[in-house]
mmCIF file of C-alpha atoms and ligand atoms in Angstrom:
data_model
loop_
_atom_site.group_PDB
_atom_site.id
_atom_site.type_symbol
_atom_site.label_atom_id
_atom_site.label_comp_id
_atom_site.label_asym_id
_atom_site.label_seq_id
_atom_site.Cartn_x
_atom_site.Cartn_y
_atom_site.Cartn_z
ATOM 1 C CA MET G 88 59.192 100.926 95.519
ATOM 2 C CA SER G 89 59.290 100.517 99.311
ATOM 3 C CA ASN G 90 56.889 102.811 101.154
ATOM 4 C CA LYS G 91 59.858 103.907 103.257
ATOM 5 C CA ILE G 92 61.420 105.790 100.374
ATOM 6 C CA ILE G 93 61.160 109.564 100.187
ATOM 7 C CA ASP G 94 60.841 110.115 96.450
ATOM 8 C CA GLY G 95 62.855 113.257 95.773
ATOM 9 C CA LYS G 96 62.493 112.796 92.042
ATOM 10 C CA LEU G 97 58.700 112.996 92.234
ATOM 11 C CA ILE G 98 58.582 115.786 94.835
ATOM 12 C CA SER G 99 61.128 117.860 92.889
ATOM 13 C CA SER G 100 59.149 117.526 89.661
ATOM 14 C CA GLU G 101 56.036 118.760 91.528
ATOM 15 C CA ILE G 102 58.026 121.769 92.778
ATOM 16 C CA ARG G 103 59.273 122.561 89.262
ATOM 17 C CA GLU G 104 55.662 122.442 88.000
ATOM 18 C CA LYS G 105 54.655 124.932 90.705
ATOM 19 C CA VAL G 106 57.600 127.192 89.873
ATOM 20 C CA LYS G 107 56.543 127.076 86.218
ATOM 21 C CA LYS G 108 52.953 128.004 87.133
ATOM 22 C CA PHE G 109 53.933 130.909 89.413
ATOM 23 C CA GLY G 110 56.545 132.082 86.876
ATOM 24 C CA SER G 111 53.933 132.174 84.154
ATOM 25 C CA GLN G 112 51.523 134.132 86.415
ATOM 26 C CA LEU G 113 54.349 136.585 87.140
ATOM 27 C CA LYS G 114 54.974 136.982 83.416
ATOM 28 C CA ASN G 115 51.260 137.612 82.762
ATOM 29 C CA LYS G 116 51.274 140.320 85.427
ATOM 30 C CA THR G 117 54.563 142.067 84.612
ATOM 31 C CA GLY G 118 55.481 140.995 81.072
ATOM 32 C CA LYS G 119 58.844 139.909 82.492
ATOM 33 C CA VAL G 120 60.478 136.485 82.627
ATOM 34 C CA PRO G 121 62.888 135.492 85.438
ATOM 35 C CA GLY G 122 66.463 135.003 84.233
ATOM 36 C CA LEU G 123 69.075 132.744 85.852
ATOM 37 C CA ALA G 124 72.737 133.341 85.020
ATOM 38 C CA VAL G 125 75.124 130.453 85.569
ATOM 39 C CA VAL G 126 78.876 131.000 85.604
ATOM 40 C CA LEU G 127 81.021 127.920 84.996
ATOM 41 C CA VAL G 128 84.804 128.140 85.211
ATOM 42 C CA GLY G 129 87.042 125.392 83.814
ATOM 43 C CA GLU G 130 86.411 121.818 82.795
ATOM 44 C CA ASN G 131 85.509 120.007 86.058
ATOM 45 C CA PRO G 132 83.397 117.097 84.693
ATOM 46 C CA ALA G 133 80.991 116.971 87.682
ATOM 47 C CA SER G 134 80.426 120.745 87.495
ATOM 48 C CA ARG G 135 79.749 120.520 83.764
ATOM 49 C CA VAL G 136 77.071 117.844 84.343
ATOM 50 C CA TYR G 137 75.430 119.898 87.151
ATOM 51 C CA VAL G 138 75.424 123.045 85.032
ATOM 52 C CA LYS G 139 73.981 121.205 82.002
ATOM 53 C CA ASN G 140 71.132 119.866 84.183
ATOM 54 C CA LYS G 141 70.528 123.268 85.737
ATOM 55 C CA ILE G 142 70.290 124.937 82.320
ATOM 56 C CA GLU G 143 67.895 122.263 80.967
ATOM 57 C CA LYS G 144 65.592 122.567 83.975
ATOM 58 C CA THR G 145 65.721 126.383 83.881
ATOM 59 C CA ILE G 146 64.464 126.354 80.305
ATOM 60 C CA GLU G 147 61.832 123.686 81.136
ATOM 61 C CA VAL G 148 60.153 125.960 83.715
ATOM 62 C CA GLY G 149 60.061 128.791 81.171
ATOM 63 C CA PHE G 150 62.820 130.955 82.682
ATOM 64 C CA ASN G 151 65.615 132.569 80.680
ATOM 65 C CA SER G 152 68.976 130.860 81.008
ATOM 66 C CA ILE G 153 72.110 132.965 80.654
ATOM 67 C CA GLU G 154 75.348 130.998 80.516
ATOM 68 C CA HIS G 155 78.943 132.111 80.944
ATOM 69 C CA LYS G 156 81.549 129.401 80.424
ATOM 70 C CA LEU G 157 85.022 130.673 81.242
ATOM 71 C CA SER G 158 88.522 129.283 80.954
ATOM 72 C CA GLU G 159 90.262 127.752 83.992
ATOM 73 C CA LYS G 160 92.767 130.612 83.614
ATOM 74 C CA VAL G 161 90.250 133.426 84.138
ATOM 75 C CA SER G 162 91.560 136.012 86.597
ATOM 76 C CA GLU G 163 89.810 136.964 89.827
ATOM 77 C CA ASN G 164 89.320 140.504 88.504
ATOM 78 C CA GLU G 165 87.700 139.242 85.310
ATOM 79 C CA LEU G 166 85.270 137.160 87.385
ATOM 80 C CA ILE G 167 84.484 140.140 89.614
ATOM 81 C CA ASP G 168 83.778 142.241 86.500
ATOM 82 C CA LEU G 169 81.424 139.562 85.193
ATOM 83 C CA VAL G 170 79.548 139.351 88.527
ATOM 84 C CA ASP G 171 79.236 143.172 88.540
ATOM 85 C CA LYS G 172 77.835 143.076 85.012
ATOM 86 C CA LEU G 173 75.275 140.416 85.985
ATOM 87 C CA ASN G 174 74.408 142.335 89.179
ATOM 88 C CA ASN G 175 73.462 145.321 86.996
ATOM 89 C CA ASP G 176 71.699 143.352 84.253
ATOM 90 C CA GLU G 177 67.928 143.722 84.621
ATOM 91 C CA ASN G 178 67.379 140.526 82.610
ATOM 92 C CA VAL G 179 69.174 138.552 85.348
ATOM 93 C CA GLN G 180 67.278 137.854 88.591
ATOM 94 C CA GLY G 181 69.494 135.047 89.894
ATOM 95 C CA ILE G 182 73.263 134.511 89.723
ATOM 96 C CA LEU G 183 74.924 131.187 90.391
ATOM 97 C CA VAL G 184 78.693 130.762 90.313
ATOM 98 C CA GLN G 185 79.371 127.028 90.125
ATOM 99 C CA LEU G 186 81.809 125.804 92.770
ATOM 100 C CA PRO G 187 84.582 124.780 93.064
ATOM 101 C CA LEU G 188 86.457 127.703 91.494
ATOM 102 C CA PRO G 189 90.147 127.319 90.535
ATOM 103 C CA GLU G 190 92.585 127.728 93.421
ATOM 104 C CA HIS G 191 93.924 131.114 92.255
ATOM 105 C CA VAL G 192 90.436 132.613 92.697
ATOM 106 C CA ASN G 193 89.155 133.547 96.164
ATOM 107 C CA SER G 194 85.679 131.935 96.131
ATOM 108 C CA ASP G 195 84.455 133.884 99.181
ATOM 109 C CA LYS G 196 85.334 137.172 97.485
ATOM 110 C CA ILE G 197 83.391 136.202 94.347
ATOM 111 C CA LEU G 198 80.347 134.880 96.226
ATOM 112 C CA ASP G 199 80.216 137.993 98.401
ATOM 113 C CA ARG G 200 80.300 140.198 95.288
ATOM 114 C CA ILE G 201 76.914 138.830 94.139
ATOM 115 C CA LYS G 202 74.068 141.192 95.074
ATOM 116 C CA PRO G 203 72.266 139.515 98.009
ATOM 117 C CA GLU G 204 68.908 139.874 96.223
ATOM 118 C CA LYS G 205 70.275 137.882 93.232
ATOM 119 C CA ASP G 206 72.135 135.339 95.404
ATOM 120 C CA VAL G 207 70.002 132.288 94.538
ATOM 121 C CA ASP G 208 72.573 129.959 96.129
ATOM 122 C CA GLY G 209 72.034 131.733 99.470
ATOM 123 C CA PHE G 210 75.780 131.876 100.220
ATOM 124 C CA HIS G 211 76.153 135.670 100.648
ATOM 125 C CA ALA G 212 76.896 136.719 104.244
ATOM 126 C CA ASN G 213 73.718 138.894 104.277
ATOM 127 C CA ASN G 214 71.552 135.897 103.431
ATOM 128 C CA VAL G 215 73.404 133.645 105.899
ATOM 129 C CA GLY G 216 72.859 136.223 108.661
ATOM 130 C CA LYS G 217 69.183 136.579 107.812
ATOM 131 C CA LEU G 218 68.697 132.790 107.828
ATOM 132 C CA TRP G 219 70.213 132.508 111.322
ATOM 133 C CA SER G 220 68.104 135.456 112.506
ATOM 134 C CA GLY G 221 64.910 133.764 111.341
ATOM 135 C CA LEU G 222 64.317 136.468 108.704
ATOM 136 C CA ASN G 223 63.177 135.909 105.123
ATOM 137 C CA SER G 224 66.194 135.209 102.933
ATOM 138 C CA LEU G 225 67.427 133.191 99.997
ATOM 139 C CA VAL G 226 68.354 129.827 101.539
ATOM 140 C CA PRO G 227 71.054 127.448 100.171
ATOM 141 C CA CYS G 228 69.342 125.068 97.749
ATOM 142 C CA THR G 229 70.395 121.654 99.108
ATOM 143 C CA PRO G 230 69.376 122.223 102.755
ATOM 144 C CA LEU G 231 66.229 124.008 101.551
ATOM 145 C CA GLY G 232 65.411 120.861 99.539
ATOM 146 C CA CYS G 233 66.055 118.657 102.595
ATOM 147 C CA SER G 234 63.804 120.839 104.755
ATOM 148 C CA ILE G 235 60.990 120.612 102.191
ATOM 149 C CA LEU G 236 61.304 116.796 102.232
ATOM 150 C CA ILE G 237 61.234 116.763 106.044
ATOM 151 C CA LYS G 238 58.219 119.138 106.129
ATOM 152 C CA LYS G 239 56.325 116.669 103.942
ATOM 153 C CA ILE G 240 56.611 114.247 106.878
ATOM 154 C CA SER G 241 56.217 116.718 109.739
ATOM 155 C CA LYS G 242 56.143 120.523 109.850
ATOM 156 C CA ASP G 243 56.853 120.704 113.575
ATOM 157 C CA LEU G 244 59.809 118.797 114.985
ATOM 158 C CA SER G 245 59.220 119.758 118.638
ATOM 159 C CA GLY G 246 60.825 117.193 120.917
ATOM 160 C CA LYS G 247 62.710 115.554 118.045
ATOM 161 C CA HIS G 248 66.484 115.223 117.997
ATOM 162 C CA ALA G 249 68.048 115.956 114.607
ATOM 163 C CA VAL G 250 71.678 115.047 114.006
ATOM 164 C CA ILE G 251 73.526 116.589 111.079
ATOM 165 C CA ILE G 252 76.791 114.990 110.013
ATOM 166 C CA GLY G 253 78.903 117.655 108.305
ATOM 167 C CA ARG G 254 79.389 121.350 109.063
ATOM 168 C CA SER G 255 79.927 122.883 105.604
ATOM 169 C CA ASN G 256 78.580 126.331 104.760
ATOM 170 C CA ILE G 257 76.755 124.774 101.808
ATOM 171 C CA VAL G 258 74.869 122.013 103.617
ATOM 172 C CA GLY G 259 75.514 121.296 107.317
ATOM 173 C CA LYS G 260 75.340 124.782 108.854
ATOM 174 C CA PRO G 261 72.290 126.114 106.958
ATOM 175 C CA MET G 262 70.564 122.764 107.568
ATOM 176 C CA ALA G 263 70.995 123.336 111.303
ATOM 177 C CA ALA G 264 69.330 126.774 111.049
ATOM 178 C CA LEU G 265 66.383 125.301 109.125
ATOM 179 C CA LEU G 266 65.898 122.420 111.583
ATOM 180 C CA LEU G 267 65.999 124.871 114.510
ATOM 181 C CA GLU G 268 63.257 126.909 112.783
ATOM 182 C CA MET G 269 61.227 123.681 112.746
ATOM 183 C CA ASN G 270 61.748 123.371 116.546
ATOM 184 C CA ALA G 271 64.077 120.345 116.411
ATOM 185 C CA THR G 272 66.847 119.918 118.965
ATOM 186 C CA VAL G 273 69.895 119.998 116.722
ATOM 187 C CA THR G 274 73.354 118.439 117.012
ATOM 188 C CA ILE G 275 75.992 119.171 114.369
ATOM 189 C CA CYS G 276 78.738 116.566 114.018
ATOM 190 C CA HIS G 277 81.940 116.794 111.995
ATOM 191 C CA SER G 278 85.337 115.202 111.463
ATOM 192 C CA ARG G 279 86.448 116.051 115.029
ATOM 193 C CA THR G 280 83.325 114.652 116.720
ATOM 194 C CA LYS G 281 84.081 111.824 119.146
ATOM 195 C CA ASP G 282 81.978 108.691 119.037
ATOM 196 C CA LEU G 283 79.756 109.794 116.165
ATOM 197 C CA GLU G 284 78.027 106.434 116.278
ATOM 198 C CA SER G 285 76.559 107.053 119.771
ATOM 199 C CA VAL G 286 75.374 110.536 118.783
ATOM 200 C CA CYS G 287 73.598 109.086 115.730
ATOM 201 C CA LYS G 288 71.970 106.352 117.828
ATOM 202 C CA ASN G 289 70.025 109.072 119.678
ATOM 203 C CA ALA G 290 68.765 110.761 116.528
ATOM 204 C CA ASP G 291 65.149 110.828 115.363
ATOM 205 C CA ILE G 292 66.378 112.454 112.145
ATOM 206 C CA ILE G 293 69.814 112.100 110.583
ATOM 207 C CA VAL G 294 71.018 114.379 107.805
ATOM 208 C CA ALA G 295 74.253 112.968 106.391
ATOM 209 C CA ALA G 296 76.419 115.418 104.392
ATOM 210 C CA VAL G 297 79.941 114.112 104.642
ATOM 211 C CA GLY G 298 81.239 112.762 101.351
ATOM 212 C CA ILE G 299 82.231 109.304 102.683
ATOM 213 C CA PRO G 300 80.530 106.458 100.794
ATOM 214 C CA GLU G 301 78.049 104.449 102.910
ATOM 215 C CA MET G 302 79.535 105.616 106.199
ATOM 216 C CA VAL G 303 76.324 105.434 108.267
ATOM 217 C CA LYS G 304 75.444 101.815 109.054
ATOM 218 C CA SER G 305 72.292 100.273 110.522
ATOM 219 C CA ASN G 306 73.965 99.756 113.920
ATOM 220 C CA TRP G 307 74.427 103.563 114.112
ATOM 221 C CA ILE G 308 70.729 104.374 113.801
ATOM 222 C CA LYS G 309 67.683 104.183 116.049
ATOM 223 C CA GLU G 310 64.730 102.022 115.045
ATOM 224 C CA GLY G 311 62.226 104.209 113.163
ATOM 225 C CA SER G 312 64.547 107.138 112.461
ATOM 226 C CA ILE G 313 64.238 109.349 109.382
ATOM 227 C CA ILE G 314 67.314 109.492 107.182
ATOM 228 C CA ILE G 315 68.135 112.265 104.730
ATOM 229 C CA ASP G 316 71.209 111.326 102.704
ATOM 230 C CA VAL G 317 72.849 114.312 101.018
ATOM 231 C CA GLY G 318 76.042 112.496 99.997
ATOM 232 C CA ILE G 319 76.834 111.886 96.349
ATOM 233 C CA ASN G 320 79.797 109.545 95.975
ATOM 234 C CA ARG G 321 80.952 107.898 92.766
ATOM 235 C CA ILE G 322 82.316 104.420 93.455
ATOM 236 C CA GLU G 323 83.058 101.293 91.478
ATOM 237 C CA ARG G 324 81.192 98.098 92.439
ATOM 238 C CA ASP G 325 81.127 94.821 90.509
ATOM 239 C CA ALA G 326 83.098 96.567 87.745
ATOM 240 C CA LYS G 327 80.373 99.200 87.400
ATOM 241 C CA LYS G 328 80.563 102.901 88.261
ATOM 242 C CA ILE G 329 77.676 103.772 90.564
ATOM 243 C CA LEU G 330 76.488 106.603 92.813
ATOM 244 C CA VAL G 331 76.023 105.969 96.532
ATOM 245 C CA GLY G 332 75.224 108.231 99.448
ATOM 246 C CA ASP G 333 76.866 108.710 102.829
ATOM 247 C CA VAL G 334 74.425 106.177 104.287
ATOM 248 C CA ASP G 335 74.544 102.430 103.667
ATOM 249 C CA TYR G 336 71.080 102.392 102.119
ATOM 250 C CA ASP G 337 70.470 98.620 101.884
ATOM 251 C CA ASP G 338 71.727 98.100 105.422
ATOM 252 C CA CYS G 339 69.609 100.910 106.955
ATOM 253 C CA LEU G 340 66.393 100.414 104.958
ATOM 254 C CA THR G 341 64.788 97.859 107.298
ATOM 255 C CA LYS G 342 65.578 99.766 110.498
ATOM 256 C CA CYS G 343 64.666 103.344 109.525
ATOM 257 C CA SER G 344 61.112 104.586 109.011
ATOM 258 C CA LEU G 345 61.914 106.770 105.981
ATOM 259 C CA ILE G 346 64.981 107.329 103.819
ATOM 260 C CA THR G 347 66.063 109.307 100.759
ATOM 261 C CA PRO G 348 67.708 107.163 98.085
ATOM 262 C CA VAL G 349 70.863 108.109 96.155
ATOM 263 C CA PRO G 350 70.313 108.905 93.350
ATOM 264 C CA GLY G 351 66.722 110.195 93.328
ATOM 265 C CA GLY G 352 66.498 111.738 96.798
ATOM 266 C CA VAL G 353 68.108 115.045 97.728
ATOM 267 C CA GLY G 354 69.952 115.550 94.407
ATOM 268 C CA PRO G 355 66.923 116.509 92.245
ATOM 269 C CA MET G 356 65.583 118.697 95.093
ATOM 270 C CA THR G 357 68.669 120.919 94.851
ATOM 271 C CA ILE G 358 67.948 121.980 91.261
ATOM 272 C CA ALA G 359 64.213 122.399 91.975
ATOM 273 C CA CYS G 360 65.112 124.693 94.891
ATOM 274 C CA LEU G 361 67.487 126.697 92.719
ATOM 275 C CA LEU G 362 64.550 127.429 90.403
ATOM 276 C CA LEU G 363 62.330 128.131 93.411
ATOM 277 C CA ASN G 364 64.923 130.627 94.678
ATOM 278 C CA THR G 365 65.118 132.263 91.233
ATOM 279 C CA LEU G 366 61.335 132.669 91.290
ATOM 280 C CA LEU G 367 61.416 134.095 94.851
ATOM 281 C CA ALA G 368 64.251 136.480 93.895
ATOM 282 C CA SER G 369 62.257 137.746 90.904
ATOM 283 C CA TYR G 370 59.201 139.147 92.739
ATOM 284 C CA PRO G 371 60.940 142.107 94.441
ATOM 285 C CA GLN G 372 63.026 142.763 91.311
ATOM 286 C CA PHE G 373 59.777 142.972 89.307
ATOM 287 C CA ASN G 374 58.223 145.188 92.036
ATOM 288 C CA GLN G 375 55.743 142.499 93.056
ATOM 289 C CA PRO G 376 54.939 141.192 96.560
ATOM 290 C CA THR G 377 56.677 137.867 97.228
ATOM 291 C CA PRO G 378 54.235 135.052 98.038
ATOM 292 C CA ASP G 379 54.915 132.825 101.063
ATOM 293 C CA LEU G 380 57.008 129.781 100.255
ATOM 294 C CA SER G 381 54.256 127.611 101.750
ATOM 295 C CA SER G 382 51.647 129.112 99.394
ATOM 296 C CA ILE G 383 53.846 128.222 96.383
ATOM 297 C CA LEU G 384 54.475 124.705 97.651
ATOM 298 C CA GLU G 385 51.002 123.796 98.901
HETATM 299 P P1 LIG T 137 82.377 119.278 102.635
HETATM 300 O O1 LIG T 137 83.558 118.462 102.251
HETATM 301 O O2 LIG T 137 82.428 120.740 102.496
HETATM 302 O O3 LIG T 137 82.004 118.951 104.155
HETATM 303 C C1 LIG T 137 82.060 117.653 104.647
HETATM 304 C C2 LIG T 137 81.811 117.691 106.129
HETATM 305 O O4 LIG T 137 81.894 116.365 106.624
HETATM 306 C C3 LIG T 137 82.827 118.513 106.905
HETATM 307 O O5 LIG T 137 82.148 119.423 107.742
HETATM 308 C C4 LIG T 137 83.593 117.502 107.749
HETATM 309 O O6 LIG T 137 83.912 117.973 109.038
HETATM 310 C C5 LIG T 137 82.621 116.347 107.821
HETATM 311 N N1 LIG T 137 83.336 115.073 107.931
HETATM 312 C C6 LIG T 137 84.357 114.613 107.173
HETATM 313 N N2 LIG T 137 84.744 113.395 107.612
HETATM 314 C C7 LIG T 137 83.977 113.083 108.664
HETATM 315 C C8 LIG T 137 83.879 111.982 109.518
HETATM 316 N N3 LIG T 137 84.687 110.930 109.403
HETATM 317 N N4 LIG T 137 82.956 112.003 110.495
HETATM 318 C C9 LIG T 137 82.123 113.056 110.632
HETATM 319 N N5 LIG T 137 82.144 114.129 109.836
HETATM 320 C C10 LIG T 137 83.069 114.154 108.861
HETATM 321 O O7 LIG T 137 81.155 118.635 101.848
HETATM 322 P P2 LIG T 137 79.710 119.228 101.457
HETATM 323 O O8 LIG T 137 79.841 120.208 100.374
HETATM 324 O O9 LIG T 137 78.960 119.614 102.685
HETATM 325 O O10 LIG T 137 79.069 117.903 100.836
HETATM 326 C C11 LIG T 137 78.894 116.726 101.596
HETATM 327 C C12 LIG T 137 78.365 115.633 100.684
HETATM 328 O O11 LIG T 137 77.127 116.047 100.128
HETATM 329 C C13 LIG T 137 79.259 115.294 99.496
HETATM 330 O O12 LIG T 137 79.114 113.924 99.195
HETATM 331 C C14 LIG T 137 78.667 116.112 98.362
HETATM 332 O O13 LIG T 137 78.901 115.546 97.090
HETATM 333 C C15 LIG T 137 77.208 116.032 98.705
HETATM 334 N N6 LIG T 137 76.399 117.158 98.207
HETATM 335 C C16 LIG T 137 75.254 116.829 97.574
HETATM 336 C C17 LIG T 137 74.423 117.830 97.105
HETATM 337 C C18 LIG T 137 73.152 117.438 96.443
HETATM 338 O O14 LIG T 137 72.610 118.191 95.665
HETATM 339 N N7 LIG T 137 72.610 116.254 96.769
HETATM 340 C C19 LIG T 137 74.769 119.160 97.266
HETATM 341 C C20 LIG T 137 75.946 119.472 97.959
HETATM 342 C C21 LIG T 137 76.764 118.443 98.443
#
C-alpha cells in the first residue's frame, strides 16, 4: 500500500476497539449497556446494506441493537409515534433514522422529533446550532470521521486553506464547522460555484462530497495537497460494478501528499463515528461524566 494512503479501514477498527473498551468500562460502572435504535423505512438496497453493517458493528462493540424495519407505506404520524416511543425508552441511548425517507414523509420533521441527546446522527437543529457555536454536541458521523482522519495528520490547521466541495447538511456544512474549529481557512463550493477548478488549485486540503464519480482531477489540485474523498459512487467499468469516489484516485495519487481511498477511506469511519456518538450519548443518560473525545481516541 502506498504511504500516501490514509487507511480509514484500519483507523476505524481502532476507534471501534476504543468504543468497545469504554463501553465495557461504562457497563462495569453502571450495569447498563448503550442501545442504538435504527429505523429503516422501505426497501432501498443501499440503505439496507448500510443498516445491516451498522447493526453488525453495533453488536461487535457490545452495544444493544434495536431494529425497526417499516413498510414504504408507513405514515408520517406512525413514524413520529415510533420516534416518541424510542425517545422515552431508557434502553435506547441513540436513535438513527436511515435516510432517505419516502417522499410522503417530511424528513426534517422526523429528524427534529428525535431528542437532541439521543440524536447520534447530529442532524437535530439543537446539535447543529451547538456545533456552529463551538459547544459540545453530537456531530454528524461522516464529517466527524473526516475530521478524525485529518487530526491524525495535523491537529492545528492554522494558515491552511481547506476547500469543501458540497454544501449538504449531512457532510459539507458540518465539515466546514469542524475545519474552522481546527483553525483552517475554509471555502465551501457547490453546484453554483464558478471556476471550481481554480478554487481547488489553491487548497491545502480538499474534502470532496459531491456524488459525481471521479470529478476532481490531478490538474485541479496543488502539489502536496491532502485529499479526503467522501463520495461513494457505483459505476460500471470493464463490465464490472465498482465503487469510486468523487476524486479521480489514480490520477491524483502522484500529485497529492495524502489521500483517502474509496472504498476503505471515509466510509468505514462513518459507522465507527456512529458508535462513538452512541457511546458519547450514553454517559449523560447513565448519569456519568462524559470523557473528552480526545481521551477516548488517544
Ligand atoms: P448531496 O447530494 O446532498 O450534496 C451534494 C453537494 O454537491 C451539493 O451541495 C451540491 O451543491 C454539490 N454539487 C453538485 N454538483 C456539483 C458540481 N458540479 N460542482 C460542485 N458542487 C456540486 O450529497 P451528500 O449527501 O453530501 O453526499 C455527497 C457524496 O458523499 C455522495 O457520493 C454520497 O454517496 C457520499 N456520502 C458518503 C458517506 C460516507 O459514509 N462515506 C456519507 C454520506 C455521503
